Coordinates of C-alpha atoms and ligand atoms in Angstrom, one line a residue:
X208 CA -19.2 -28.3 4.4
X209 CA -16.7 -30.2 2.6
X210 CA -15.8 -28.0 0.3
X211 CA -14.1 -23.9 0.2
X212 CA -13.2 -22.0 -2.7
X213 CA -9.4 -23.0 -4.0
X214 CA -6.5 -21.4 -1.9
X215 CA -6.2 -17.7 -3.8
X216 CA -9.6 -17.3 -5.1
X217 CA -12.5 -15.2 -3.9
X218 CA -16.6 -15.5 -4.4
X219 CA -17.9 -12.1 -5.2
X220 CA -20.8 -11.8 -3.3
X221 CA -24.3 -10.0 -4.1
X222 CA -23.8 -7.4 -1.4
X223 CA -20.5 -6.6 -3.2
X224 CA -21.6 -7.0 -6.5
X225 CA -22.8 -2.7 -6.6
X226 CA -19.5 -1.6 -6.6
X227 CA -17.9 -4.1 -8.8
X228 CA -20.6 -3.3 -11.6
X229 CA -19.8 -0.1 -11.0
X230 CA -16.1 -0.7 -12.0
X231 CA -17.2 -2.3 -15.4
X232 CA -20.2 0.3 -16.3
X233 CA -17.3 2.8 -15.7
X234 CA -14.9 1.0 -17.8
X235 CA -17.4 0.9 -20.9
X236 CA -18.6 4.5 -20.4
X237 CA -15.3 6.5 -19.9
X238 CA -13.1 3.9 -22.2
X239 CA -15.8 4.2 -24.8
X240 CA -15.4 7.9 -24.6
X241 CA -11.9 7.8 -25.6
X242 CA -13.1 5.5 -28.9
X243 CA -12.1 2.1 -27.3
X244 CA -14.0 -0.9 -28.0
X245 CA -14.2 -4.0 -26.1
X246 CA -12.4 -7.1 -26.6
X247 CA -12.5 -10.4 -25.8
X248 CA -10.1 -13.6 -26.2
X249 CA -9.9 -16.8 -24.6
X250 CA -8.6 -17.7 -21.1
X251 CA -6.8 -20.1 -22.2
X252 CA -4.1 -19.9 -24.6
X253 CA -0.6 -21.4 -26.1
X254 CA 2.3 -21.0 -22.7
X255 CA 4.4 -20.4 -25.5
X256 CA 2.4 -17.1 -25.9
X257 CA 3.2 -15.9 -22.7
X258 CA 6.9 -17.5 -22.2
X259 CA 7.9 -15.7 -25.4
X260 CA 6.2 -12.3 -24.5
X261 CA 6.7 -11.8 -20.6
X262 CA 10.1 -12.8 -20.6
X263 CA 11.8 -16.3 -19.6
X264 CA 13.3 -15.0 -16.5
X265 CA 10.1 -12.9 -15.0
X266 CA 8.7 -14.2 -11.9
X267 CA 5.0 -14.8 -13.6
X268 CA 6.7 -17.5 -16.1
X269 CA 8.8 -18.7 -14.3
X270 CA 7.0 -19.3 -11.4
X271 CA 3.1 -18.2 -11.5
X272 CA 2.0 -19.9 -14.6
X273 CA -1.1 -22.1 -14.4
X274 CA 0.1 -23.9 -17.5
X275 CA -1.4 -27.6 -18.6
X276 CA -1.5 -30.4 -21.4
X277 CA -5.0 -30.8 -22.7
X278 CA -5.9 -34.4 -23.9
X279 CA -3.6 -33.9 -27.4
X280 CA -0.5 -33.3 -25.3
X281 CA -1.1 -29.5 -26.2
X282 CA 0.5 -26.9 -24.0
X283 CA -2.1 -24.6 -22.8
X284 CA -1.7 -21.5 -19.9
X285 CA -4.2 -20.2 -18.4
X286 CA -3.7 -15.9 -19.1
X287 CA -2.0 -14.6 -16.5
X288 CA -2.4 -11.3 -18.0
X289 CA -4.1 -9.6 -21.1
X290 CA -1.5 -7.4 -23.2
X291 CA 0.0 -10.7 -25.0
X292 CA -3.3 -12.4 -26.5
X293 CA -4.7 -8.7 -27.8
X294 CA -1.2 -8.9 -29.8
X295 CA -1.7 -11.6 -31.0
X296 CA -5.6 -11.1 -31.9
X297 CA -4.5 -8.0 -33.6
X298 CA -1.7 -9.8 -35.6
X299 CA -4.0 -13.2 -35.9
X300 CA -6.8 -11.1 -37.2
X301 CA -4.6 -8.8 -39.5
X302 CA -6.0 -5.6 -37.4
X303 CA -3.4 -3.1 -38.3
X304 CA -4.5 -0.1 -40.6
X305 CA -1.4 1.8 -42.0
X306 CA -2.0 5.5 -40.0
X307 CA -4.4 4.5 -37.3
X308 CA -4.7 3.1 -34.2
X309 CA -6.0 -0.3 -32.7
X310 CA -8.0 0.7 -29.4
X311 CA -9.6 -1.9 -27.4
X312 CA -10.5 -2.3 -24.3
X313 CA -11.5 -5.6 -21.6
X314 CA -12.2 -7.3 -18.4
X315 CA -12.1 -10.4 -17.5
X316 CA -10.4 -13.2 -14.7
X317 CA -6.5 -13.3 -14.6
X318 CA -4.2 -16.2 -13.5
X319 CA -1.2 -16.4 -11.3
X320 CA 0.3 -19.0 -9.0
X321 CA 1.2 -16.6 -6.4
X322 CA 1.2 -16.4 -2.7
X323 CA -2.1 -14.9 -1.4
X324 CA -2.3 -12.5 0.9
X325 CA -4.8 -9.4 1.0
X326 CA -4.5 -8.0 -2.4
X327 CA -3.0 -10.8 -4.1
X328 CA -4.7 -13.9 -5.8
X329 CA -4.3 -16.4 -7.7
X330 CA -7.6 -15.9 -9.7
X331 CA -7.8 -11.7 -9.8
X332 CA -10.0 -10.0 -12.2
X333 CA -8.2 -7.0 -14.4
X334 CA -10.2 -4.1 -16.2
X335 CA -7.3 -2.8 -19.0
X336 CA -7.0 -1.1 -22.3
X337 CA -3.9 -1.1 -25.3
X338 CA -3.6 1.1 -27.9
X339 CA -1.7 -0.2 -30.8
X340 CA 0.2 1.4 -33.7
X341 CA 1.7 5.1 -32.3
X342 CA 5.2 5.8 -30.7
X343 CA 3.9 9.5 -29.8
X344 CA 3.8 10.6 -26.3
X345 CA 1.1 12.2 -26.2
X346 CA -0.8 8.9 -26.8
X347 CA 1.0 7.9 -23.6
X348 CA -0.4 11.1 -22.1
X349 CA -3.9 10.5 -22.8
X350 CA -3.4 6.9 -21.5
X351 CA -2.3 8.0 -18.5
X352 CA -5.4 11.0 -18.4
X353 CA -8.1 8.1 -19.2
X354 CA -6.5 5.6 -16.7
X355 CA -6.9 8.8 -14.2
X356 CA -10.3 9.5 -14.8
X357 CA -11.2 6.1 -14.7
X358 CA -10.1 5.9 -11.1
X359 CA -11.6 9.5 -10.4
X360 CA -14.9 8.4 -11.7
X361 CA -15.5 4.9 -9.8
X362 CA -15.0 6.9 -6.6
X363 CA -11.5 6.8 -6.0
X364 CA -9.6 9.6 -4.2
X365 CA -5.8 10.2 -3.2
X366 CA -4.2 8.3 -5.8
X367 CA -0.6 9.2 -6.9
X368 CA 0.7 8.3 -10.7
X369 CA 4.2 7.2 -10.3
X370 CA 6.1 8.0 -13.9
X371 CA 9.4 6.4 -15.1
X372 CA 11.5 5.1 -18.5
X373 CA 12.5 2.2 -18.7
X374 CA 14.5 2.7 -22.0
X375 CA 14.5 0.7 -25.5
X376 CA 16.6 -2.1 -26.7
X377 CA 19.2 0.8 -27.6
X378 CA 19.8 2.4 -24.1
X379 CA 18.6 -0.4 -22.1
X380 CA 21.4 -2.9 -22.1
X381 CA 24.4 0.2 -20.9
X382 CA 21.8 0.6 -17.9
X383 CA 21.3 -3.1 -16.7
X384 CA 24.8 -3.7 -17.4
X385 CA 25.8 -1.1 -14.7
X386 CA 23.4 -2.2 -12.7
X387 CA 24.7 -5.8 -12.9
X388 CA 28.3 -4.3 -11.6
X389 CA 26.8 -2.7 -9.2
X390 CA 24.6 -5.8 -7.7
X391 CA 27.8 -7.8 -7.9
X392 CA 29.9 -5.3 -6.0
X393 CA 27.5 -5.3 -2.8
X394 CA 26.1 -8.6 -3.4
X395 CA 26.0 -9.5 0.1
X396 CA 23.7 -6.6 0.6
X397 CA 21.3 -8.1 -1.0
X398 CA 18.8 -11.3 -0.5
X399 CA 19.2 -15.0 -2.3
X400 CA 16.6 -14.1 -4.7
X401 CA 18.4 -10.7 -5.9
X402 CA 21.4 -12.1 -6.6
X403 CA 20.0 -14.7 -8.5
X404 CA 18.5 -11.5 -10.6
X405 CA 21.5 -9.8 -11.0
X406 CA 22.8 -12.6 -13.5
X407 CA 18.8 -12.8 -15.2
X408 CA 17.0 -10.2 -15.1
X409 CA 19.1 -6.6 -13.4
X410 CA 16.1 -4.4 -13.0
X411 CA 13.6 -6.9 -11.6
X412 CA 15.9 -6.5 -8.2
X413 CA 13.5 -3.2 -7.8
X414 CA 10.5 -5.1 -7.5
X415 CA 12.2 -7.1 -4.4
X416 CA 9.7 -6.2 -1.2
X417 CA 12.6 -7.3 1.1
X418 CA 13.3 -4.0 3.3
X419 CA 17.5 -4.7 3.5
X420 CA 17.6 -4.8 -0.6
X421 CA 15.1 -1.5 -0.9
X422 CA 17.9 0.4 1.3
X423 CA 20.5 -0.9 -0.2
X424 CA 18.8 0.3 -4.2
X425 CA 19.1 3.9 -2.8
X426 CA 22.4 3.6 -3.7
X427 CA 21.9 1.8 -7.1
X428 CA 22.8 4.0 -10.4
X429 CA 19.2 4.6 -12.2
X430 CA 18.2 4.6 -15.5
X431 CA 17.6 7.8 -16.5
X432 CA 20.9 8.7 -16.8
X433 CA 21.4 6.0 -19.2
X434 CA 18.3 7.4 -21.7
X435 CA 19.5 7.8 -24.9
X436 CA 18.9 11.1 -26.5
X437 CA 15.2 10.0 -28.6
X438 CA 14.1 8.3 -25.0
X439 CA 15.0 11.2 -22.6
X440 CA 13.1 13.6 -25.1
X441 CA 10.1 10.7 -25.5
X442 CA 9.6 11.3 -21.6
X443 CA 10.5 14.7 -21.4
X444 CA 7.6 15.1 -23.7
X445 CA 5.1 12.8 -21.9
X446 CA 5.5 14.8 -18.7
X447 CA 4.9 17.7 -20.8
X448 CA 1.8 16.4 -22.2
X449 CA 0.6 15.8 -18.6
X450 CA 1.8 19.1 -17.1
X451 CA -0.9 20.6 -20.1
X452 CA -3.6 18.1 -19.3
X453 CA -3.3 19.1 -15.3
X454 CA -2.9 15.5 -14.4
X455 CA -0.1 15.5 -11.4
X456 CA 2.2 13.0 -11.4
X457 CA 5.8 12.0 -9.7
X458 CA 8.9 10.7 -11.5
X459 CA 9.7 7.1 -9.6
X460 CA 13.5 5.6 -11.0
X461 CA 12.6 2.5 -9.2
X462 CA 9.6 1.9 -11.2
X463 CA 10.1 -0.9 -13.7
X464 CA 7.7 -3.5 -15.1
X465 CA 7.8 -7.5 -14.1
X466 CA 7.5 -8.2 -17.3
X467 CA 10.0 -7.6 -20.6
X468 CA 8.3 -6.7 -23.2
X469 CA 8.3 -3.0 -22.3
X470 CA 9.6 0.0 -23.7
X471 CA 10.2 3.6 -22.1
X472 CA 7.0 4.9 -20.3
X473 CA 6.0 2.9 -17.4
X474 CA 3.8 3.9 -15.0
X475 CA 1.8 2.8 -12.0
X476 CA -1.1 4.2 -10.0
X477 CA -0.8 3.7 -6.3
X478 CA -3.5 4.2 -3.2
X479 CA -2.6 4.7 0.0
X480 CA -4.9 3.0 2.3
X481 CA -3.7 -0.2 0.0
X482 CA -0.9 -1.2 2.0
X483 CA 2.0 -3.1 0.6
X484 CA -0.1 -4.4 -2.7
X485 CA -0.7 -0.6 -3.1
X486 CA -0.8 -0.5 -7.2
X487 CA -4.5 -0.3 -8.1
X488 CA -3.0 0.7 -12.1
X489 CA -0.2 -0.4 -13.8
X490 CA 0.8 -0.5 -17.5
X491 CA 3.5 1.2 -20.1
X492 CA 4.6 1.4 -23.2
X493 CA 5.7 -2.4 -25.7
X494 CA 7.1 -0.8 -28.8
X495 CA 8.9 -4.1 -30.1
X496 CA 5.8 -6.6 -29.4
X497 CA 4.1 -6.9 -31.6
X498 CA 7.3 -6.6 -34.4
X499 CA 8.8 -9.5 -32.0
X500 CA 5.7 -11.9 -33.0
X501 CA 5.9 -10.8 -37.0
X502 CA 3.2 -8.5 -37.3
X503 CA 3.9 -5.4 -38.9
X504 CA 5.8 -2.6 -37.0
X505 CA 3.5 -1.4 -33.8
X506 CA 4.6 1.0 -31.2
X507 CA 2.2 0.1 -27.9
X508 CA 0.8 1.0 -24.8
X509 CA -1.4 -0.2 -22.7
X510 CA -2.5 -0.5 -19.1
X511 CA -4.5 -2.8 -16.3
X512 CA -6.4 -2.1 -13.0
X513 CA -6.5 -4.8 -10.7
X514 CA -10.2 -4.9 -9.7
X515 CA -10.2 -6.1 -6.6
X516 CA -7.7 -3.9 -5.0
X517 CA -9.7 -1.4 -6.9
X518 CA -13.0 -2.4 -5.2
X519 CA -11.2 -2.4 -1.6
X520 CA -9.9 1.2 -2.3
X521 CA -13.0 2.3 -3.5
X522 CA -14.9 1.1 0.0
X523 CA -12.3 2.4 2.4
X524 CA -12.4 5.5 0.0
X525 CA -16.1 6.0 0.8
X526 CA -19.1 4.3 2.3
X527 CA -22.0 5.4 0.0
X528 CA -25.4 4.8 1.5
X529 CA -26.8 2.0 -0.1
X530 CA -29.8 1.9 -2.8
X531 CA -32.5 0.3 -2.3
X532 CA -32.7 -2.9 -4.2
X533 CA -37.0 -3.4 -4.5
X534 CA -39.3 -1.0 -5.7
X535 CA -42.1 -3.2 -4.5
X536 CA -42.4 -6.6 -2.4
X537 CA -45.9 -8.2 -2.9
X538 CA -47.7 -9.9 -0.7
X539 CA -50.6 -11.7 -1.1
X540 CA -52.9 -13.7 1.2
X541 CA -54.3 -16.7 -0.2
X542 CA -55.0 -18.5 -3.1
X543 CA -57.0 -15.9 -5.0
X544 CA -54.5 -13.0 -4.1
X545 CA -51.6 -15.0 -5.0
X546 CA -53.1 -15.1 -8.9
X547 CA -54.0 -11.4 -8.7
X548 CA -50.1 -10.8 -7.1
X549 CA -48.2 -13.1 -9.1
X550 CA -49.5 -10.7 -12.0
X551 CA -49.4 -7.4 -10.8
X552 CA -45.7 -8.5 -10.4
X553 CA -45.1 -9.2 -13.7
X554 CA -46.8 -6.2 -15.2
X555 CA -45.0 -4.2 -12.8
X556 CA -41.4 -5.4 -13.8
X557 CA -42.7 -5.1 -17.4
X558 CA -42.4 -1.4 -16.9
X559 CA -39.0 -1.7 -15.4
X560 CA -40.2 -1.6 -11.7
X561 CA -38.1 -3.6 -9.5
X562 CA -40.4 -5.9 -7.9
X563 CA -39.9 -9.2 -5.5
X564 CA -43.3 -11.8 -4.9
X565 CA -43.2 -13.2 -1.7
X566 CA -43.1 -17.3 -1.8
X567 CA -42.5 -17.7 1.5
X568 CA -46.1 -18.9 2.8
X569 CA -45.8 -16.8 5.9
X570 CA -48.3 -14.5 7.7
X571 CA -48.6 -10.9 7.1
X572 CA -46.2 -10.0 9.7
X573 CA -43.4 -12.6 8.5
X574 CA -43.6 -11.5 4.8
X575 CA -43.6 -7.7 6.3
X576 CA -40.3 -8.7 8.0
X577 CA -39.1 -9.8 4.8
X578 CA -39.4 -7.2 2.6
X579 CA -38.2 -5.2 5.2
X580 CA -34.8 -7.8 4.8
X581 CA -34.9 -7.6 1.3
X582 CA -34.8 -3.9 1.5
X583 CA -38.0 -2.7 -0.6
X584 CA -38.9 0.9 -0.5
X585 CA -42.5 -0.1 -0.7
X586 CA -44.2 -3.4 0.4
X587 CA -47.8 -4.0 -2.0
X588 CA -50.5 -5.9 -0.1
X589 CA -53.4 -7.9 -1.5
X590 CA -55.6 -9.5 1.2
X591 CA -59.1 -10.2 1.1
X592 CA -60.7 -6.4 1.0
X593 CA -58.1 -5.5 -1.6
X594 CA -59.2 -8.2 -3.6
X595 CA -62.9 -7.0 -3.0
X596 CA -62.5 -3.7 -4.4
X597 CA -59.8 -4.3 -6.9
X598 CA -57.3 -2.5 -4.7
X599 CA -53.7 -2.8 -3.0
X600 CA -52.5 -1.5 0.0
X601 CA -49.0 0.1 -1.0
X602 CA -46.8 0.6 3.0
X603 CA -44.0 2.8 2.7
X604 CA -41.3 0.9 4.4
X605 CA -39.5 3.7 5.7
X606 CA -42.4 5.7 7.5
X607 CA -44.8 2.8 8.0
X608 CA -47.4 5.0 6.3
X609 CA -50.0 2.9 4.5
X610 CA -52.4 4.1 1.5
X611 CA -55.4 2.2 -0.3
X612 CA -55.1 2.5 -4.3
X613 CA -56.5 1.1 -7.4
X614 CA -54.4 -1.7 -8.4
X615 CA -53.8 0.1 -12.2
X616 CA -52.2 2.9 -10.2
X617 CA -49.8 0.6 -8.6
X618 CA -47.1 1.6 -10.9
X619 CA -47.3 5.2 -10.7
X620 CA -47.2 5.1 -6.4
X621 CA -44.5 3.0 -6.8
X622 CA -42.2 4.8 -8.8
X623 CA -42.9 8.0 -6.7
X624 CA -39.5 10.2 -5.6
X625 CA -41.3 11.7 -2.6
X626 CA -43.3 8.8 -0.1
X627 CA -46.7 7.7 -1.0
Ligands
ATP980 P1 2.6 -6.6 -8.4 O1 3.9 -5.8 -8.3 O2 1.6 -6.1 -7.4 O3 2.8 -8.0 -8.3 P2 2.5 -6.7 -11.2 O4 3.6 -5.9 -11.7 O5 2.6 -8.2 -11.2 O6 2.0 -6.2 -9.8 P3 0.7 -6.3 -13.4 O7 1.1 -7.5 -14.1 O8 1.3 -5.0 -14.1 O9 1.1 -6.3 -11.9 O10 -0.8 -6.1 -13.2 C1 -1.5 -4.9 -13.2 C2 -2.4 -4.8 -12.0 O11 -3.1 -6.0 -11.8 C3 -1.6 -4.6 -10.7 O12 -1.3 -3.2 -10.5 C4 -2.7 -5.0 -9.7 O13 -3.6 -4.0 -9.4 C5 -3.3 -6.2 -10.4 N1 -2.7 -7.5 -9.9 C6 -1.6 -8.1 -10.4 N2 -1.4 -9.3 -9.8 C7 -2.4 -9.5 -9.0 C8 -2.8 -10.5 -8.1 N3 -2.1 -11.6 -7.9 N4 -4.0 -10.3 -7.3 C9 -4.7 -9.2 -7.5 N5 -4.4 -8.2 -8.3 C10 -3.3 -8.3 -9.0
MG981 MG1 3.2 -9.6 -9.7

C-alpha cells in the first residue's frame, strides 16, 4: 500500500480505543465534579493568536507551528495548544462575571511541527482544563488536587508533581537578567541552541535535553531567590494548600514553561516508566493573558495531559484483563433462521445487549470460530430444530456448555452474571 499515516501521526486503533475512552469518560466525570464544563473551539485559528500569546521566541512559534494561507490570503494555525483560543472565547464571548469563575474544560487533537519520537507527535491529542478570573492559591491548589485525581482515577500509579514559580512581570526580569550574565559567563559550556537563548528567551535554557547544558544549570542562580515578597508568599501558600489536601509534591527550580504567557505556579506531572518525554501533566498559572488581549482583568490557571503518553503510562501501569466486547453472537443456518436471527438481534440490542449477527455465510463451526474471535461471552444458535420449536441454543463460550431456551428468554440468559 501506497499510502502510511503522515510522519508524527498515529491511528488509534479499536483494541486501544478501551483505555483511551476511559481517559475522556474520566475527564467528564471527575472535571465535572469540580463544576467544569466542556468547551469546544475550532482547530484552526488566527497564527497571530498563538504568536502573540506563546511568545515570539518559544520553540512552538517559532518552529512547530502548522500555520497556512486559506484561499483569502488569511493566516490561519492550526492549535498547537488549547489555553490561547479559551482566552479568547471567553473574551470573544464576553464570559467574565465580576466575582466568579470561568471553569471549562476539553479534549481534542493538538498540532506541532516537532521531531517524533516515542512520546512526541506532531498530531497529539490533549485532555486540559483553565479556570479563569481568581489570583488565590488555593485555586491553584485544587488544580493541582483535580489534575491528581484525574491521573489516580484512569489508573495511573507512581506519579510525582514537580512544583515551581516562575515569577510575574515584577520579579521576573531581575531573575532572567542574572541568568543572562550567568549564561554569558560560561557560554562555552553550553550548546549552539542555548546560547542563542541566552540573548531570547533566558529561562527556556532549562528545557534544553542536552546532558552537557543540564550539568552545567546546576550551577545556574534560580528563581526563587529572585520572588518578590507577594510571589514567594503566593507559593508559600500553594504548597500549604497542598500539604492540607495530602497531595505530595516536590519543589523543581528548573521547572519553567515553553511558553510566556505564565505567571508564578507552574507545575508538571511526571511518570517514571515514560522515559525522557516523561510529563504526562503540565500547566500553571497566566495572570496577565487575558488583560494582554483587552479583556477585563483575569488571573488564570490552567493545565493539559498529553493523552497519549497518558494511555502508554496507563498500560505499562497495569494490564487489566480485558472485557468482553459481545454479549451474544448469532448464528443462524439458512434462509429462514437468518429472518428469525437478524431479529432476535435487533430486539436484543434494543434492550441494550451487546449483540453481533454473523454475515459470514460459513458453517457452524466457522461462525463458532468467529465469535470465539470476536470475543462473545455467549454465542446464540438458530438451526433447523430451534426454528421448529421456537427455541435457541445459547453456548457459553468460555465452558462450552450448551442450553436449549425459549427464544423470549434469550435476553434474560444472556445478561446472566453467573454462566448459563
Ligand atoms: P515537552 O517539554 O514534553 O515538549 P511542553 O512543555 O511542550 O512539553 P505543554 O505545551 O505544556 O508541553 O503540553 C502539555 C502536555 O501535552 C505535555 O506534558 C505532554 O504530555 C503533552 N505533549 C506536548 N507536546 C506533545 C507532543 N508533541 N506529542 C505528544 N504529547 C505532547
Ligand atoms: Mg514541547
Amino acid at each position: 500500500m501506497e499510502f502510511k499515516a503522515p510522519r508524527g501521526t498515529k491511528d488509534i486503533l479499536p483494541a486501544e480505543i478501551e483505555v483511551w475512552d476511559r481517559l475522556v469518560d474520566t475527564a467528564k466525570s471527575v472535571f465535572g465534579r469540580y463544576g467544569y464544563k466542556r468547551i469546544e473551539t475550532p482547530v484552526f485559528e488566527s497564527t497571530g493568536l498563538f504568536t502573540r500569546a506563546i511568545g515570539e521566541t518559544t520553540d512552538i512559534v517559532k518552529k512547530e507551528m502548522y500555520t497556512f494561507k486559506d484561499k483569502k490570503g488569511r493566516e490561519l494555525t492550526l492549535r498547537p495548544e488549547e489555553t490561547a483560543p479559551v482566552v479568547r472565547a471567553f473574551i470573544e464571548h464576553k464570559m467574565h462575571v465580576e466575582g466568579s469563575l470561568f471553569k471549562v474544560f476539553y479534549w481534542g487533537p493538538m498540532f506541532r511541527y516537532e521531531r517524533p519520537q516515542a512520546g512526541r507527535q506532531r498530531q497529539f491529542w490533549q485532555i486540559g482544563i483553565e479556570a479563569i478570573g481568581s489570583p488565590d492559591a488555593a485555586l491553584d491548589a485544587e488544580v493541582i488536587q483535580m489534575a491528581s485525581v484525574y491521573l489516580h482515577e484512569i489508573g495511573l500509579t507512581g506519579v510525582k508533581i514537580h512544583l515551581n514559580s516562575v515569577g510575574d512581570k515584577c520579579c521576573r526580569p531581575k531573575y532572567t537578567d542574572a541568568l543572562k550574565v550567568f549564561l554569558k559567563q560560561e557560554s562555552e559550556g553550553f550548546c549552539e541552541d542555548c546560547r542563542i537563548r541566552a540573548d531570547t528567551n533566558p529561562m527556556r535554557v532549562f528545557d534544553c535535553k542536552n546532558r552537557a547544558c543540564g550539568a552545567k544549570l546546576r550551577e545556574a542562580p534560580v528563581i526563587m531567590r529572585y520572588l518578590c515578597d507577594e510571589c514567594k508568599r503566593h507559593y508559600a501558600d500553594v504548597t500549604g494548600y497542598l500539604d492540607d489536601l495530602g497531595i505530595d509534591h516536590v519543589h523543581d527550580d528548573h521547572l519553567v514553561r515553553g511558553l510566556d504567557y505564565y505567571t508564578r505556579t507552574t507545575f508538571e506531572i511526571k511518570h517514571a516508566d515514560l522515559g525522557a518525554q516523561d510529563a504526562v501533566c503540565a500547566g500553571g498559572r497566566y495572570d496577565d493573558l487575558v488583560k494582554q488581549y483587552g479583556g477585563p482583568e483575569s488571573p488564570a490557571i490552567g493545565f493539559a495531559i498529553g493523552m497519549e503518553r497518558a494511555m502508554l503510562a496507563v498500560r505499562t501501569g497495569n494490564d487489566r484483563e480485558e472485557e468482553k466486547s459481545l454479549d451474544g453472537y448469532i448464528i443462524a443456518l439458512g434462509d429462514d433462521a437468518k429472518r428469525k436471527g437478524m431479529l432476535l438481534a435487533s430486539n436484543l440490542r434494543a434492550k441494550g445487549i451487546k449483540t453481533a449477527y454473523d454475515f459470514s455465510g460459513k458453517s457452524l463451526k466457522g461462525q463458532m470460530k468467529n465469535a470465539d474471535k470476536a470475543g462473545s461471552r455467549f454465542a446464540v444458535i438458530i438451526g433447523e430444530n430451534e426454528l421448529k420449536d421456537g427455541s435457541v441454543t445459547i453456548r457459553d463460550m468460555e465452558t462450552g456448555e450448551q442450553r436449549s431456551v425459549p427464544v423470549k428468554e434469550a435476553d434474560t440468559w444472556l445478561t446472566k452474571d453467573s454462566g448459563i
